[in-house]
Coordinates of C-alpha atoms and ligand atoms in Angstrom, one line a residue:
X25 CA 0.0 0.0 0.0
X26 CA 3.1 2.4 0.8
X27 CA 5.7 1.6 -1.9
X28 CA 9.1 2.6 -2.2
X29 CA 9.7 6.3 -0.2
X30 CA 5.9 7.1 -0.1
X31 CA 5.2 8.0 3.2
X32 CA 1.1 9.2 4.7
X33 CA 0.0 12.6 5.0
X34 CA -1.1 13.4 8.8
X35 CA -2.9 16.9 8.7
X36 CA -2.9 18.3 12.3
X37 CA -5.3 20.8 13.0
X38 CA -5.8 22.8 16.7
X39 CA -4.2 25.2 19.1
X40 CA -5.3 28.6 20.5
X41 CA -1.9 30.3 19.2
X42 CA -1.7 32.0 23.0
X43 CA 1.9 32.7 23.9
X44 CA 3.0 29.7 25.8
X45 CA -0.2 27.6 24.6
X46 CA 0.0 24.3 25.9
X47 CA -2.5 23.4 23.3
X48 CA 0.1 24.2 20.6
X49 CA 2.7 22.4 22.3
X50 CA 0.8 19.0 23.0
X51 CA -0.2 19.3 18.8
X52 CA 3.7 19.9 17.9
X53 CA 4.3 17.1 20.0
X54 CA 1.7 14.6 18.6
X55 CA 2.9 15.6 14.9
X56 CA 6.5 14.7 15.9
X57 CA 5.3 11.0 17.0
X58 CA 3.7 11.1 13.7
X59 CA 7.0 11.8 11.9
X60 CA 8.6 9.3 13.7
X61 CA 6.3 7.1 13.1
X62 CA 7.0 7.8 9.4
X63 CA 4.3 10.1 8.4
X64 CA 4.6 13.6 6.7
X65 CA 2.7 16.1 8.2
X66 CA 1.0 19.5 7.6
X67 CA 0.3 22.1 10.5
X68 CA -2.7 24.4 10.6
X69 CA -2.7 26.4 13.9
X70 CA -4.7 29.2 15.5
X71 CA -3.6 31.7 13.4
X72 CA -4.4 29.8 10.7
X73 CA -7.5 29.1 11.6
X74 CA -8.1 32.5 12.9
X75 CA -8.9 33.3 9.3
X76 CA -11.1 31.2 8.0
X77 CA -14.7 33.0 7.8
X78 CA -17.3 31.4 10.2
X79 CA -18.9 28.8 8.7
X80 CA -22.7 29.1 7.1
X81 CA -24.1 26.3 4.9
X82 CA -25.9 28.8 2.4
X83 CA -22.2 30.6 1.7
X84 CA -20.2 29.0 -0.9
X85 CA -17.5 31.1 -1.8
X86 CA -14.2 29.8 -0.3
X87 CA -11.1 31.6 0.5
X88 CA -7.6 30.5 0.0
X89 CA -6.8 29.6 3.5
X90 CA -10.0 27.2 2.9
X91 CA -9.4 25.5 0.2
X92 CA -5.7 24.5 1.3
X93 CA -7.5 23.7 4.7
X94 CA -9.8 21.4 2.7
X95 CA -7.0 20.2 0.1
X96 CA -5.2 18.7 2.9
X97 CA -8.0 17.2 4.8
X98 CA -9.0 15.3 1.2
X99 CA -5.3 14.0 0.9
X100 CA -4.9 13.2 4.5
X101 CA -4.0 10.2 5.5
X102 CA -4.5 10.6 9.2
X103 CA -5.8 13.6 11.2
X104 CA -4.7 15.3 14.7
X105 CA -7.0 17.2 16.4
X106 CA -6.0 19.8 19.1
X107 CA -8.6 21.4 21.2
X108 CA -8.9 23.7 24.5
X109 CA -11.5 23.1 26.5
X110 CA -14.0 26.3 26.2
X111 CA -17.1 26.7 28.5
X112 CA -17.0 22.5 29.0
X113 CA -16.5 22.3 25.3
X114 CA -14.3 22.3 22.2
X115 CA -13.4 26.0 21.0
X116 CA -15.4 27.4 18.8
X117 CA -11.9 28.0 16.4
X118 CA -11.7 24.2 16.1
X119 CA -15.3 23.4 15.6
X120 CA -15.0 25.7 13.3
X121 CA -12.8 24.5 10.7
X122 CA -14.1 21.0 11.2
X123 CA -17.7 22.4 10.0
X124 CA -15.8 23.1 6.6
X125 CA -15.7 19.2 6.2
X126 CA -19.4 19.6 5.0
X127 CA -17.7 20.3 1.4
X128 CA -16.2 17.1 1.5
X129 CA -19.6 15.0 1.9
X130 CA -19.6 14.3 -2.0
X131 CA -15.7 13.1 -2.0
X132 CA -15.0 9.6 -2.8
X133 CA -13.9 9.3 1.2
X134 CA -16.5 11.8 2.6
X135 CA -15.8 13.7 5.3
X136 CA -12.5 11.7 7.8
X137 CA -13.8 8.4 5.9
X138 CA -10.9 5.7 6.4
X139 CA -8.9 8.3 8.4
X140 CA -7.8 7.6 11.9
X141 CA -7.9 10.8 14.1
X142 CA -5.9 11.6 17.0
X143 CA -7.7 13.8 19.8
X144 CA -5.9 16.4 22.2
X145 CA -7.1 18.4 24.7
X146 CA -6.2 20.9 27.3
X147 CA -8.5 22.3 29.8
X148 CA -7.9 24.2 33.1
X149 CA -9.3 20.8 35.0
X150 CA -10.2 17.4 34.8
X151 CA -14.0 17.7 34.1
X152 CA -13.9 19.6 31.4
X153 CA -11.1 17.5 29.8
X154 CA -12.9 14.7 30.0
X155 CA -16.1 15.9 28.6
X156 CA -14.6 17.9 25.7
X157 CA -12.4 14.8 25.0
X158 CA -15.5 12.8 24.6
X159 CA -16.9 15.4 22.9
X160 CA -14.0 15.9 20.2
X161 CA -14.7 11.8 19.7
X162 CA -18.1 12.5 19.2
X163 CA -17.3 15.1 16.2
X164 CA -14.8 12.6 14.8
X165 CA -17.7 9.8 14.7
X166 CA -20.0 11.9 12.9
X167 CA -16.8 12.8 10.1
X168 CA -17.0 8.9 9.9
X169 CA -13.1 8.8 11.3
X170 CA -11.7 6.5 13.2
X171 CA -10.5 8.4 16.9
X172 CA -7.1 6.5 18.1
X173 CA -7.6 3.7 20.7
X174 CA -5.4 6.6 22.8
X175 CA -7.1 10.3 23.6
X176 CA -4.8 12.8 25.4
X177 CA -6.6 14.9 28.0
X178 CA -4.3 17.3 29.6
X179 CA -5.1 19.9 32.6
X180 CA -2.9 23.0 32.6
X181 CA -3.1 23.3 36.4
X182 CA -0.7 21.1 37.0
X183 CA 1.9 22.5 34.3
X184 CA 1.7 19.3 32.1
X185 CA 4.3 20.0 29.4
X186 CA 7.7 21.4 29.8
X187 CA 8.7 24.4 27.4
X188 CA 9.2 24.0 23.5
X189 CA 12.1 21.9 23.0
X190 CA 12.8 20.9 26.5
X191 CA 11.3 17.3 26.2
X192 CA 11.3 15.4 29.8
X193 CA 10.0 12.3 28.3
X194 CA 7.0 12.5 30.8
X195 CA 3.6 10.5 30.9
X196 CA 2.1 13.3 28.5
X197 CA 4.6 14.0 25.8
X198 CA 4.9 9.8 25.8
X199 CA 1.1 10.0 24.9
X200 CA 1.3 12.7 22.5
X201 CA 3.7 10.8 21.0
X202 CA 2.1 8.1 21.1
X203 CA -1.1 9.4 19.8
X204 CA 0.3 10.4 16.4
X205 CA 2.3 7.0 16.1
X206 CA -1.2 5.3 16.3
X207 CA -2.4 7.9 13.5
X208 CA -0.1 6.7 11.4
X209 CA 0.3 3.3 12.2
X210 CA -3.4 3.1 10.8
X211 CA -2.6 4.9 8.4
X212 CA -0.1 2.2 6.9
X213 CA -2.4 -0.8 8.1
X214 CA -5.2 0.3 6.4
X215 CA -4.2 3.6 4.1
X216 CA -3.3 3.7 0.9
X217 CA -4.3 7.1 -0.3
X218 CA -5.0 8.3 -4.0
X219 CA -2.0 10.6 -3.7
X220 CA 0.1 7.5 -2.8
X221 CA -1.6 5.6 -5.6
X222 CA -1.1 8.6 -7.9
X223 CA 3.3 8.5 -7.2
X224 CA 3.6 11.5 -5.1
X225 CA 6.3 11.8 -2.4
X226 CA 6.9 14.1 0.6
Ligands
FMN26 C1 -13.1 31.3 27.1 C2 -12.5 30.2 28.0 C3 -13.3 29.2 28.5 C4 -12.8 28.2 29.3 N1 -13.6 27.3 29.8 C5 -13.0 26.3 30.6 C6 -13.9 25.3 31.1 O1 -15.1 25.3 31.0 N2 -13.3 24.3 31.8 C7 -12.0 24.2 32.1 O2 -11.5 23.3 32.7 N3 -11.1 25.2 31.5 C8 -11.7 26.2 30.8 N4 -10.8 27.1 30.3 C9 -9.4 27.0 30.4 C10 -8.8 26.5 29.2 O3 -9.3 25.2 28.9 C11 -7.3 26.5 29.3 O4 -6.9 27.8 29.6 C12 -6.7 26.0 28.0 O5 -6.8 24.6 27.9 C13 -5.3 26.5 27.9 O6 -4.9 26.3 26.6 P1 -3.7 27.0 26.0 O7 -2.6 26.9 27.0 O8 -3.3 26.2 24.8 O9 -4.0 28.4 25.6 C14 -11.4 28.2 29.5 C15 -10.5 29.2 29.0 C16 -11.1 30.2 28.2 C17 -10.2 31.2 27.6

């Protein structure tokens, strides 16, 4: 399914884009196990997602930052989602872009179809980690993907990750790693995307 130097596409989608965010860290950390893992991946952060317009099923026009949003999602291979928790629920900047994921209802893998989906979140205590962790699941059902045996749930009172590029090797970053190896370890059980099919490399 993955000849030669082809390697999956694992799209990873999330943050707040805060200074500090320990949302954007936990996502940068489940991308590298993906890498490691073997994958190639593709970021879209806050900012990122900051500009895509709100979404409303009668508008149809669709900006640049869209369509690449919804290029990659097509070509994914595996998906990593990275959500604070907001009012005992996933931010409205995540929901968000997932909503765009109604254009893709007509592709030949609608919506996350065949797509294993990795699921982060952060929250300020454990309730609400837990119930927007379910709730991120939830979203991924209804997308028709496949959520990772693993979900991270991480509570920023107790300081979970240590700064960029200082890696302790702690319980979290293990499952963050851990999540995006299991993304893309699906990926190359069951994967075998088009864009593989078709000869392209990353
Ligand atoms: C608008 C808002 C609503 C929040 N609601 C909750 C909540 O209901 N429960 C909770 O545990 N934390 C809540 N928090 C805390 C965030 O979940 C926490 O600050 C976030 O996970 C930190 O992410 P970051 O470090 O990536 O910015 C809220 C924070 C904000 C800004």
């Amino acid at each position: 399914m993955w000849p030669g130097e082809m390697k999956p596409l694992v799209v990873g989608i999330g943050g707040t884009g805060r200074p500090g965010s320990t949302t954007d860290k936990a996502l940068a950390l489940a991308l590298r196990g993906a890498r490691e893992a073997g994958a190639r991946t593709r970021l879209f952060d806050a900012g990122t997602l900051g500009v895509l317009p709100l979404f409303q099923p009668q508008r149809k026009e669709r900006g640049e930052t869209t369509i690449a949003l919804l290029d990659a999602l097509a070509r994914a291979d595996g998906v990593l989602l990275a959500s604070p928790s907001y009012h005992g629920g996933v931010s409205g900047l995540v929901k968000n872009a997932l909503d765009y994921l109604e254009d893709l209802r007509d592709d030949p893998r609608p919506y996350l179809d065949g797509r294993a989906v990795g699921c982060v979140v952060t929250a300020a205590g454990w309730q609400s980690a837990g119930t927007t962790l379910c709730a991120l699941r939830s979203i991924v059902h209804a997308l028709r993907g496949w959520p990772t045996p693993l979900g991270v749930a991480l509570n920023t009172t107790e300081h979970p990750l240590a700064p960029t590029g200082m890696e302790t090797g702690d319980r979290f970053e293990t499952q963050l790693l851990t999540v995006g190896r299991q993304v893309t370890e699906f990926a190359m059980a069951f994967g075998g995307s088009s864009e593989a099919m078709a000869g392209v490399t990353g």
